[in-house]
CSV table of C-alpha atoms and ligand atoms in Angstrom, one decimal:
chain,number,residue,atom,x,y,z
A,1,MET,CA,27.2,11.0,-10.3
A,2,LYS,CA,29.0,12.5,-7.2
A,3,VAL,CA,26.7,12.5,-4.2
A,4,LEU,CA,27.1,14.0,-0.8
A,5,VAL,CA,25.0,12.9,2.1
A,6,ILE,CA,24.4,15.2,5.1
A,7,GLY,CA,24.0,13.4,8.5
A,8,GLY,CA,25.5,10.7,10.5
A,9,GLY,CA,22.9,8.2,11.9
A,10,ALA,CA,21.8,4.7,10.9
A,11,ARG,CA,19.4,6.3,8.3
A,12,GLU,CA,22.4,8.0,6.5
A,13,HIS,CA,24.4,4.8,6.8
A,14,ALA,CA,21.4,3.0,5.1
A,15,LEU,CA,21.3,5.8,2.5
A,16,CYS,CA,25.0,5.6,1.9
A,17,ARG,CA,25.0,1.9,1.6
A,18,SER,CA,22.3,1.8,-1.0
A,19,LEU,CA,24.0,4.8,-2.9
A,20,SER,CA,27.4,2.9,-2.8
A,21,LEU,CA,25.6,-0.1,-4.5
A,22,ASP,CA,24.2,2.1,-7.2
A,23,PRO,CA,26.4,1.8,-10.4
A,24,ASP,CA,25.6,5.4,-11.4
A,25,VAL,CA,27.3,6.7,-8.2
A,26,THR,CA,31.1,7.5,-8.9
A,27,ALA,CA,31.9,9.1,-5.7
A,28,LEU,CA,30.1,9.2,-2.4
A,29,TYR,CA,30.8,11.6,0.5
A,30,CYS,CA,29.0,12.0,3.8
A,31,ALA,CA,29.4,14.8,6.4
A,32,PRO,CA,29.8,14.4,9.2
A,33,GLY,CA,29.1,10.7,9.0
A,34,ASN,CA,30.2,8.0,11.5
A,35,ALA,CA,32.6,5.1,12.0
A,36,GLY,CA,30.3,2.7,9.8
A,37,ILE,CA,29.6,5.1,7.1
A,38,ALA,CA,33.4,5.6,6.7
A,39,GLU,CA,33.4,2.0,5.2
A,40,VAL,CA,31.1,3.0,2.2
A,41,ALA,CA,31.8,6.8,1.8
A,42,GLU,CA,34.5,9.4,2.2
A,43,LEU,CA,33.8,11.3,5.4
A,44,ARG,CA,34.0,15.3,5.5
A,45,GLU,CA,33.7,17.5,8.5
A,46,VAL,CA,30.9,20.0,8.3
A,47,ASP,CA,28.5,21.9,10.6
A,48,ALA,CA,25.3,20.2,9.3
A,49,LEU,CA,23.2,23.1,10.4
A,50,ASP,CA,25.2,25.8,8.5
A,51,GLY,CA,23.7,26.0,5.1
A,52,ASP,CA,26.5,28.2,3.6
A,53,ALA,CA,29.1,25.6,4.9
A,54,VAL,CA,27.1,22.7,3.4
A,55,ALA,CA,26.7,24.6,0.1
A,56,ALA,CA,30.4,25.3,0.0
A,57,LEU,CA,31.3,21.8,0.7
A,58,ALA,CA,29.1,20.6,-2.0
A,59,THR,CA,30.6,23.0,-4.5
A,60,GLU,CA,34.2,22.0,-3.4
A,61,LEU,CA,33.5,18.4,-4.0
A,62,GLY,CA,31.7,18.8,-7.3
A,63,ALA,CA,28.7,17.2,-5.9
A,64,GLU,CA,25.9,16.6,-8.4
A,65,LEU,CA,23.4,15.6,-5.8
A,66,VAL,CA,23.1,16.5,-2.1
A,67,VAL,CA,20.9,14.4,0.2
A,68,VAL,CA,19.9,15.9,3.5
A,69,GLY,CA,19.1,13.2,6.1
A,70,PRO,CA,18.0,14.7,9.3
A,71,GLU,CA,15.3,17.3,10.1
A,72,ALA,CA,17.3,19.9,12.0
A,73,PRO,CA,19.3,20.9,8.8
A,74,LEU,CA,16.2,21.0,6.7
A,75,VAL,CA,14.3,23.1,9.2
A,76,ALA,CA,17.4,25.4,9.3
A,77,GLY,CA,17.2,25.9,5.7
A,78,VAL,CA,20.2,23.9,4.5
A,79,ALA,CA,18.5,22.7,1.5
A,80,ASP,CA,17.6,26.3,0.4
A,81,ALA,CA,21.3,27.2,0.7
A,82,VAL,CA,22.4,24.3,-1.4
A,83,ARG,CA,19.8,24.9,-4.0
A,84,ALA,CA,20.8,28.6,-4.2
A,85,ALA,CA,24.4,27.4,-5.0
A,86,GLY,CA,23.0,25.7,-8.0
A,87,VAL,CA,23.6,22.0,-6.7
A,88,PRO,CA,20.4,19.7,-6.9
A,89,VAL,CA,19.3,18.7,-3.4
A,90,PHE,CA,17.1,16.1,-2.1
A,91,GLY,CA,15.2,17.6,0.8
A,92,PRO,CA,12.5,20.3,1.3
A,93,SER,CA,13.0,24.0,1.8
A,94,ARG,CA,12.9,25.5,5.3
A,95,GLU,CA,9.3,26.6,4.8
A,96,ALA,CA,8.0,23.2,3.5
A,97,ALA,CA,10.1,21.6,6.2
A,98,LEU,CA,7.7,23.3,8.8
A,99,LEU,CA,5.5,20.3,8.1
A,100,GLU,CA,7.7,18.6,10.5
A,101,GLY,CA,9.2,21.5,12.4
A,102,SER,CA,5.8,22.7,13.7
A,103,LYS,CA,2.9,20.4,14.6
A,104,ALA,CA,0.5,23.3,14.6
A,105,PHE,CA,1.6,24.1,10.9
A,106,ALA,CA,1.0,20.5,9.9
A,107,LYS,CA,-2.4,20.5,11.5
A,108,ASP,CA,-3.4,23.7,9.5
A,109,VAL,CA,-2.0,22.1,6.3
A,110,MET,CA,-4.1,19.0,6.9
A,111,ALA,CA,-7.3,21.0,7.7
A,112,ALA,CA,-6.9,22.9,4.6
A,113,ALA,CA,-6.2,19.8,2.4
A,114,GLY,CA,-8.9,17.7,4.1
A,115,VAL,CA,-6.4,15.2,5.3
A,116,PRO,CA,-7.8,12.9,8.1
A,117,THR,CA,-6.1,13.5,11.4
A,118,ALA,CA,-6.7,13.6,15.2
A,119,ARG,CA,-8.8,16.5,16.3
A,120,SER,CA,-6.7,18.9,18.2
A,121,TYR,CA,-6.1,22.2,20.0
A,122,VAL,CA,-3.1,24.4,19.8
A,123,CYS,CA,-2.5,25.7,23.4
A,124,THR,CA,-0.1,28.4,24.8
A,125,THR,CA,-1.5,28.9,28.4
A,126,PRO,CA,-2.2,26.4,31.3
A,127,GLU,CA,-6.0,27.4,31.0
A,128,GLU,CA,-6.1,26.3,27.4
A,129,VAL,CA,-4.3,23.1,28.2
A,130,ASP,CA,-6.8,22.2,31.0
A,131,ASP,CA,-9.7,22.9,28.7
A,132,ALA,CA,-8.3,20.7,25.9
A,133,LEU,CA,-7.4,17.9,28.2
A,134,ASP,CA,-11.0,18.0,29.5
A,135,ALA,CA,-12.4,18.1,26.1
A,136,PHE,CA,-10.7,15.0,24.9
A,137,GLY,CA,-10.4,12.9,28.2
A,138,ALA,CA,-7.9,10.2,28.9
A,139,PRO,CA,-5.6,8.9,27.4
A,140,TYR,CA,-4.1,12.3,26.9
A,141,VAL,CA,-1.9,13.1,24.0
A,142,VAL,CA,0.3,16.2,24.5
A,143,LYS,CA,2.8,17.2,21.7
A,144,ASP,CA,5.6,19.9,21.9
A,145,ASP,CA,4.9,22.1,19.0
A,146,GLY,CA,8.6,22.1,17.8
A,147,LEU,CA,11.3,19.5,16.9
A,148,ALA,CA,12.1,17.3,19.8
A,149,ALA,CA,14.0,14.1,18.3
A,150,GLY,CA,11.0,12.0,18.7
A,151,LYS,CA,10.8,12.7,22.5
A,152,GLY,CA,8.3,15.6,22.5
A,153,VAL,CA,5.1,13.5,22.7
A,154,VAL,CA,3.6,12.2,25.8
A,155,VAL,CA,0.6,9.8,25.8
A,156,THR,CA,-0.4,9.2,29.2
A,157,GLU,CA,-3.7,8.3,31.5
A,158,ASP,CA,-2.2,10.5,34.1
A,159,ARG,CA,-3.7,14.1,33.9
A,160,GLU,CA,-0.9,15.5,36.1
A,161,ALA,CA,1.6,14.1,33.8
A,162,ALA,CA,0.0,15.5,30.8
A,163,ARG,CA,-0.1,19.0,32.4
A,164,GLU,CA,3.5,18.8,33.4
A,165,HIS,CA,4.6,17.8,29.8
A,166,ALA,CA,2.6,20.9,28.6
A,167,ARG,CA,4.2,23.3,31.1
A,168,GLY,CA,7.5,22.4,29.8
A,169,CYS,CA,6.8,23.6,26.3
A,170,ASP,CA,6.1,27.1,24.9
A,171,ARG,CA,3.3,25.9,22.6
A,172,VAL,CA,1.6,22.5,22.7
A,173,VAL,CA,-0.8,20.6,20.4
A,174,ILE,CA,-3.3,18.5,22.6
A,175,GLU,CA,-5.2,16.1,20.6
A,176,GLU,CA,-7.6,13.2,20.4
A,177,TYR,CA,-6.2,9.8,21.2
A,178,LEU,CA,-6.0,7.5,18.2
A,179,ASP,CA,-6.4,3.7,18.6
A,180,GLY,CA,-5.0,1.3,16.3
A,181,PRO,CA,-1.7,0.0,14.8
A,182,GLU,CA,0.8,2.4,13.4
A,183,VAL,CA,2.2,2.5,10.0
A,184,SER,CA,5.1,4.6,8.4
A,185,LEU,CA,4.5,5.3,4.8
A,186,PHE,CA,7.2,7.3,2.9
A,187,ALA,CA,6.8,9.1,-0.5
A,188,ILE,CA,9.4,10.7,-2.7
A,189,THR,CA,8.1,13.8,-4.3
A,190,ASP,CA,9.4,16.7,-6.3
A,191,GLY,CA,6.3,18.9,-5.3
A,192,VAL,CA,4.1,17.6,-8.0
A,193,THR,CA,4.5,13.9,-8.6
A,194,VAL,CA,4.5,11.7,-5.6
A,195,LEU,CA,6.1,8.2,-5.6
A,196,PRO,CA,5.1,6.1,-2.4
A,197,LEU,CA,7.6,3.5,-1.1
A,198,GLN,CA,6.7,0.4,0.8
A,199,PRO,CA,5.0,0.8,4.2
A,200,ALA,CA,7.0,-0.1,7.4
A,201,GLN,CA,6.3,-0.3,11.1
A,202,ASP,CA,8.3,1.4,13.7
A,203,PHE,CA,8.5,0.5,17.5
A,204,LYS,CA,8.6,3.9,19.2
A,205,ARG,CA,8.6,2.8,22.9
A,206,ALA,CA,11.8,1.9,24.6
A,207,LEU,CA,10.7,-1.3,26.2
A,208,ASP,CA,9.3,-4.8,25.1
A,209,GLY,CA,5.4,-4.9,24.9
A,210,ASP,CA,5.4,-1.1,23.9
A,211,GLU,CA,6.2,-0.1,27.5
A,212,GLY,CA,8.4,2.7,28.6
A,213,PRO,CA,9.1,6.2,27.2
A,214,ASN,CA,8.9,7.3,23.6
A,215,THR,CA,12.1,7.2,21.7
A,216,GLY,CA,13.3,8.1,18.2
A,217,GLY,CA,12.4,4.3,17.3
A,218,MET,CA,13.7,1.1,18.5
A,219,GLY,CA,13.2,-1.2,15.4
A,220,ALA,CA,11.2,-1.6,12.3
A,221,TYR,CA,10.1,-4.2,9.6
A,222,SER,CA,8.6,-4.3,6.4
A,223,PRO,CA,6.4,-5.5,4.6
A,224,LEU,CA,3.2,-5.4,6.7
A,225,PRO,CA,1.6,-8.8,6.2
A,226,TRP,CA,-1.4,-7.7,8.3
A,227,ALA,CA,-2.1,-4.5,6.3
A,228,ASP,CA,-4.8,-4.1,3.8
A,229,PRO,CA,-3.2,-4.4,0.3
A,230,LYS,CA,-5.0,-1.1,-0.7
A,231,LEU,CA,-3.5,0.9,2.0
A,232,VAL,CA,-0.9,2.6,-0.1
A,233,ASP,CA,-3.5,3.7,-2.7
A,234,GLU,CA,-5.6,5.0,-0.1
A,235,VAL,CA,-3.0,6.9,1.7
A,236,MET,CA,-1.9,8.2,-1.7
A,237,ALA,CA,-5.2,9.5,-2.6
A,238,THR,CA,-6.4,10.8,1.0
A,239,VAL,CA,-3.0,12.1,2.5
A,240,LEU,CA,0.2,12.2,0.4
A,241,GLN,CA,-1.1,13.8,-2.8
A,242,PRO,CA,-3.5,16.2,-1.1
A,243,THR,CA,-0.6,17.4,1.1
A,244,VAL,CA,1.8,17.9,-1.6
A,245,ASP,CA,-0.8,19.8,-3.6
A,246,GLU,CA,-1.7,22.0,-0.7
A,247,LEU,CA,2.0,23.1,-0.1
A,248,ARG,CA,2.5,23.8,-3.8
A,249,HIS,CA,-0.7,25.9,-3.9
A,250,ARG,CA,0.7,27.9,-0.9
A,251,GLY,CA,3.8,28.6,-2.9
A,252,THR,CA,6.0,26.5,-0.8
A,253,PRO,CA,6.3,23.2,-2.8
A,254,PHE,CA,7.5,20.2,-0.9
A,255,SER,CA,10.3,18.4,-2.6
A,256,GLY,CA,12.1,15.4,-0.9
A,257,LEU,CA,10.8,12.8,1.4
A,258,LEU,CA,7.4,13.1,2.8
A,259,TYR,CA,6.9,10.7,5.7
A,260,ALA,CA,3.4,10.2,6.8
A,261,GLY,CA,3.0,8.5,10.4
A,262,LEU,CA,-0.3,6.9,10.4
A,263,ALA,CA,-2.8,5.1,12.8
A,264,ILE,CA,-5.2,2.6,11.3
A,265,THR,CA,-8.1,3.2,13.4
A,266,GLY,CA,-11.6,1.5,13.4
A,267,ARG,CA,-12.8,4.8,11.7
A,268,GLY,CA,-10.2,4.7,8.9
A,269,VAL,CA,-6.6,6.0,8.4
A,270,ARG,CA,-5.6,9.1,10.4
A,271,VAL,CA,-2.2,11.0,10.2
A,272,ILE,CA,-0.3,11.0,13.6
A,273,GLU,CA,2.5,13.1,12.3
A,274,PHE,CA,4.4,14.2,9.2
A,275,ASN,CA,8.1,14.3,8.9
A,276,ALA,CA,10.0,16.0,6.2
A,277,ARG,CA,12.8,13.2,5.7
A,278,PHE,CA,13.4,9.6,5.7
A,279,GLY,CA,12.5,7.9,9.1
A,280,ASP,CA,15.0,6.2,11.4
A,281,PRO,CA,14.8,3.2,11.7
A,282,GLU,CA,12.1,2.5,9.0
A,283,THR,CA,14.6,3.5,6.1
A,284,GLN,CA,16.9,0.7,7.1
A,285,VAL,CA,14.1,-1.8,6.3
A,286,VAL,CA,12.6,0.0,3.3
A,287,LEU,CA,15.9,0.5,1.4
A,288,ALA,CA,16.9,-3.1,2.1
A,289,ARG,CA,13.9,-4.1,0.2
A,290,LEU,CA,14.3,-1.5,-2.7
A,291,ARG,CA,15.7,-2.9,-6.0
A,292,THR,CA,15.7,0.2,-8.1
A,293,PRO,CA,19.1,2.0,-7.8
A,294,LEU,CA,18.5,5.0,-5.5
A,295,ALA,CA,20.5,7.9,-6.8
A,296,GLY,CA,18.5,8.4,-10.0
A,297,VAL,CA,15.2,8.4,-8.1
A,298,LEU,CA,16.5,11.1,-5.6
A,299,LEU,CA,18.0,13.1,-8.4
A,300,ASN,CA,14.6,13.2,-10.3
A,301,ALA,CA,13.0,14.4,-7.2
A,302,ALA,CA,15.6,17.0,-6.7
A,303,ASN,CA,15.3,18.1,-10.4
A,304,GLY,CA,11.5,18.2,-10.6
A,305,THR,CA,11.5,15.4,-13.0
A,306,LEU,CA,9.9,12.5,-11.0
A,307,ASP,CA,7.2,12.2,-13.7
A,308,LEU,CA,9.9,10.6,-15.9
A,309,GLN,CA,10.9,8.0,-13.1
A,310,ALA,CA,10.1,4.4,-14.0
A,311,PRO,CA,8.1,2.5,-11.4
A,312,LEU,CA,10.1,1.3,-8.5
A,313,ASN,CA,11.1,-2.4,-8.2
A,314,TRP,CA,11.0,-4.2,-4.9
A,315,HIS,CA,12.5,-7.4,-3.5
A,316,ASP,CA,10.1,-10.0,-2.2
A,317,ASP,CA,12.2,-10.4,0.8
A,318,ALA,CA,11.3,-9.1,4.1
A,319,ALA,CA,13.5,-6.9,6.3
A,320,VAL,CA,13.8,-6.4,10.0
A,321,THR,CA,16.1,-3.9,11.9
A,322,VAL,CA,16.8,-3.9,15.7
A,323,VAL,CA,18.1,-0.8,17.4
A,324,VAL,CA,20.9,-1.3,19.9
A,325,ALA,CA,20.9,1.7,22.3
A,326,SER,CA,23.2,2.9,25.0
A,327,ALA,CA,22.4,2.6,28.7
A,328,ASN,CA,19.8,5.1,29.9
A,329,TYR,CA,18.5,6.1,26.4
A,330,PRO,CA,16.2,8.0,25.7
A,331,GLY,CA,17.6,9.8,28.8
A,332,THR,CA,21.1,11.1,28.6
A,333,PRO,CA,22.9,8.1,27.1
A,334,ARG,CA,26.2,6.6,28.5
A,335,THR,CA,28.8,6.8,25.8
A,336,GLY,CA,32.5,6.2,25.0
A,337,ASP,CA,32.2,2.4,25.6
A,338,PRO,CA,34.0,-0.1,23.1
A,339,ILE,CA,31.6,-1.9,20.8
A,340,GLU,CA,32.8,-5.4,20.0
A,341,GLY,CA,31.5,-8.1,17.6
A,342,LEU,CA,31.1,-6.1,14.6
A,343,ASP,CA,33.7,-8.1,12.5
A,344,GLU,CA,31.9,-11.3,13.6
A,345,VAL,CA,28.6,-9.9,12.1
A,346,ALA,CA,30.4,-9.1,8.9
A,347,ALA,CA,32.2,-12.5,8.7
A,348,GLU,CA,29.5,-14.7,9.8
A,349,ASP,CA,26.1,-13.2,8.9
A,350,GLY,CA,26.4,-11.1,5.7
A,351,PRO,CA,25.1,-10.3,3.3
A,352,GLU,CA,21.8,-11.1,4.8
A,353,ALA,CA,22.5,-9.3,8.1
A,354,TYR,CA,24.6,-6.4,8.6
A,355,VAL,CA,25.2,-3.5,11.1
A,356,LEU,CA,24.3,0.1,10.4
A,357,HIS,CA,25.9,2.7,12.6
A,358,ALA,CA,24.2,5.5,14.2
A,359,GLY,CA,26.1,7.0,17.3
A,360,THR,CA,29.4,5.4,16.8
A,361,ARG,CA,32.8,7.0,16.7
A,362,ARG,CA,36.3,5.5,15.8
A,363,GLU,CA,38.9,5.8,18.6
A,364,GLY,CA,42.2,4.4,17.3
A,365,ASP,CA,41.5,0.9,16.1
A,366,ARG,CA,38.2,0.6,18.3
A,367,VAL,CA,34.8,1.7,17.5
A,368,VAL,CA,33.1,3.3,20.6
A,369,SER,CA,29.6,4.4,21.5
A,370,ALA,CA,28.8,8.0,20.8
A,371,GLY,CA,25.1,8.6,21.2
A,372,GLY,CA,21.8,7.2,22.3
A,373,ARG,CA,20.9,4.9,19.4
A,374,VAL,CA,24.2,3.2,18.6
A,375,LEU,CA,23.6,0.5,16.0
A,376,SER,CA,20.7,-0.5,13.8
A,377,VAL,CA,21.3,-4.2,13.1
A,378,THR,CA,19.3,-5.1,9.8
A,379,ALA,CA,18.6,-8.3,8.2
A,380,THR,CA,16.6,-9.7,5.1
A,381,GLY,CA,15.0,-13.1,4.8
A,382,SER,CA,12.3,-14.8,2.7
A,383,ASP,CA,9.7,-13.9,5.4
A,384,LEU,CA,9.6,-11.7,8.5
A,385,ALA,CA,10.4,-14.8,10.7
A,386,GLN,CA,13.7,-15.5,8.9
A,387,ALA,CA,14.6,-11.9,8.7
A,388,ARG,CA,13.9,-11.5,12.4
A,389,GLU,CA,16.0,-14.6,13.4
A,390,ARG,CA,18.9,-13.4,11.3
A,391,ALA,CA,18.8,-9.8,12.9
A,392,TYR,CA,18.7,-11.2,16.4
A,393,LYS,CA,21.4,-13.7,15.8
A,394,ALA,CA,23.7,-10.8,14.7
A,395,VAL,CA,22.4,-8.5,17.7
A,396,GLY,CA,23.6,-11.5,19.8
A,397,ARG,CA,27.1,-11.1,18.6
A,398,ILE,CA,27.4,-7.4,19.5
A,399,ARG,CA,29.0,-6.6,22.9
A,400,LEU,CA,28.6,-3.1,24.4
A,401,ALA,CA,28.5,-2.5,28.0
A,402,GLY,CA,25.1,-1.6,29.4
A,403,SER,CA,23.4,-1.6,26.1
A,404,GLN,CA,19.6,-2.2,25.6
A,405,HIS,CA,17.4,-3.5,22.7
A,406,ARG,CA,14.0,-4.7,22.3
A,407,THR,CA,13.5,-8.3,21.9
A,408,ASP,CA,10.0,-8.3,20.3
A,409,ILE,CA,10.7,-6.3,17.0
A,410,ALA,CA,8.3,-7.8,14.3
A,411,ALA,CA,7.5,-10.8,16.7
A,412,LYS,CA,3.8,-10.2,16.3
A,413,ALA,CA,3.7,-9.7,12.6
A,414,ALA,CA,6.1,-12.8,12.0
A,415,GLU,CA,3.6,-14.9,13.8
A,416,GLY,CA,0.8,-13.6,11.8
A,417,ARG,CA,-0.9,-11.5,14.5
B,501,AMP,P1,4.8,11.7,17.0
B,501,AMP,O1,6.1,12.3,17.3
B,501,AMP,O2,3.7,12.7,16.7
B,501,AMP,O3,4.9,10.6,16.0
B,501,AMP,O4,4.3,10.9,18.2
B,501,AMP,C1,5.1,9.8,18.8
B,501,AMP,C2,4.2,8.7,19.1
B,501,AMP,O5,3.3,9.1,20.0
B,501,AMP,C3,3.4,8.0,17.9
B,501,AMP,O6,4.2,7.2,17.2
B,501,AMP,C4,2.4,7.4,18.7
B,501,AMP,O7,2.8,6.2,19.1
B,501,AMP,C5,2.1,8.3,19.9
B,501,AMP,N1,1.0,9.2,19.4
B,501,AMP,C6,1.2,10.4,18.9
B,501,AMP,N2,0.0,11.0,18.6
B,501,AMP,C7,-0.9,10.2,19.0
B,501,AMP,C8,-2.4,10.1,19.1
B,501,AMP,N3,-3.1,11.1,18.7
B,501,AMP,N4,-3.0,9.1,19.7
B,501,AMP,C9,-2.2,8.0,19.9
B,501,AMP,N5,-0.9,7.9,20.1
B,501,AMP,C10,-0.3,9.0,19.6
B,502,LIG,N1,11.1,6.5,13.4
B,502,LIG,C1,10.6,7.8,13.7
B,502,LIG,C2,11.2,8.8,13.0
B,502,LIG,O1,11.9,8.7,12.2
B,502,LIG,O2,10.8,10.0,13.4
């Protein structure tokens, strides 16, 4: 099978790594990719937001499956253009991707499907914002309605800060604060059949101890030893299947990856958000544990034949990933600095620990930083403690001027807390 992956972050590197290990994959392309992905896939240039250009590239390459990684192309309708060109595509239509593209739309779908989520108001005027803030009280949760690369949400005790964030958005969702640990659960679906993956936990805040601003994600681990073993079944029954059914009944079936961001509250599981694609960095740990070859599963979802898919097999191993970010991330990141130590990780730590590239670029014989999140250092081990130790040992070999990373990824879970 010839596969084309669209995107160029650590999630796409993880996808390409898994696809490159799949014996059914005979050719692997990635557009636009990055310096790390170039080691496992052939890179092509494309404007990932231009559906006609992506469809033309897929046709030119003879791709038998296109996997769209990030949300922006999905919300722009890239999967529709590829599908219209007759090429199977893993990723939802523009209309179904609104589940991520509009928080207000997601709330409407959840209400119709009876999916448990935070109570919320959609506000467009300062008066509505004030009323909603008063209705829920602190801590305040204010979400930009549209896509914001993980940075559109402010959770704060400070009413003025909440009002100010709302002022910067055209339309905001203000909602009840949900207390409790967060879980990311991904499901692969063809619009009818839903196949859950293993749960993971992401660390959204920039600094240790969950301090600092929200980011796209600073690290992740899987499995979750503290979680109820029935969690996946419960979320399947109360969240994933009802949401997929609701979108199908609306005439806009969702096929691709449905990402449920969940809070495990004292009153039960609640959806914090949906995404319409694999999460980054959770994908790095989930795919590290997946034993079933990936391409066939994604193709079954793309073709509407997921009911024929054999159950997924998983490694017993645990996995941890630690994101190395540029100075100043999640603000405007410093870029263009050389990254050293990548060869040392490959020579000393593999295959249990490896580096997945996010914002990197090749410049002559050097690899330099080219974005906010630069690398996602991933490791497996017999338990979280070992995976964590291996991941941080590899992180310690990486030298990038001004870089930052959290030192507490998976720490509590590894200690059984
Ligand atoms: P989102 O982009 O909706 O996932 O929000 C980003 C992060 O903000 C989440 O991972 C949570 O940590 C936090 N958050 C979002 N909504 C809520 C909520 N209703 N209650 C508490 N925290 C929230
Ligand atoms: N890790 C959060 C996200 O992918 O949105």
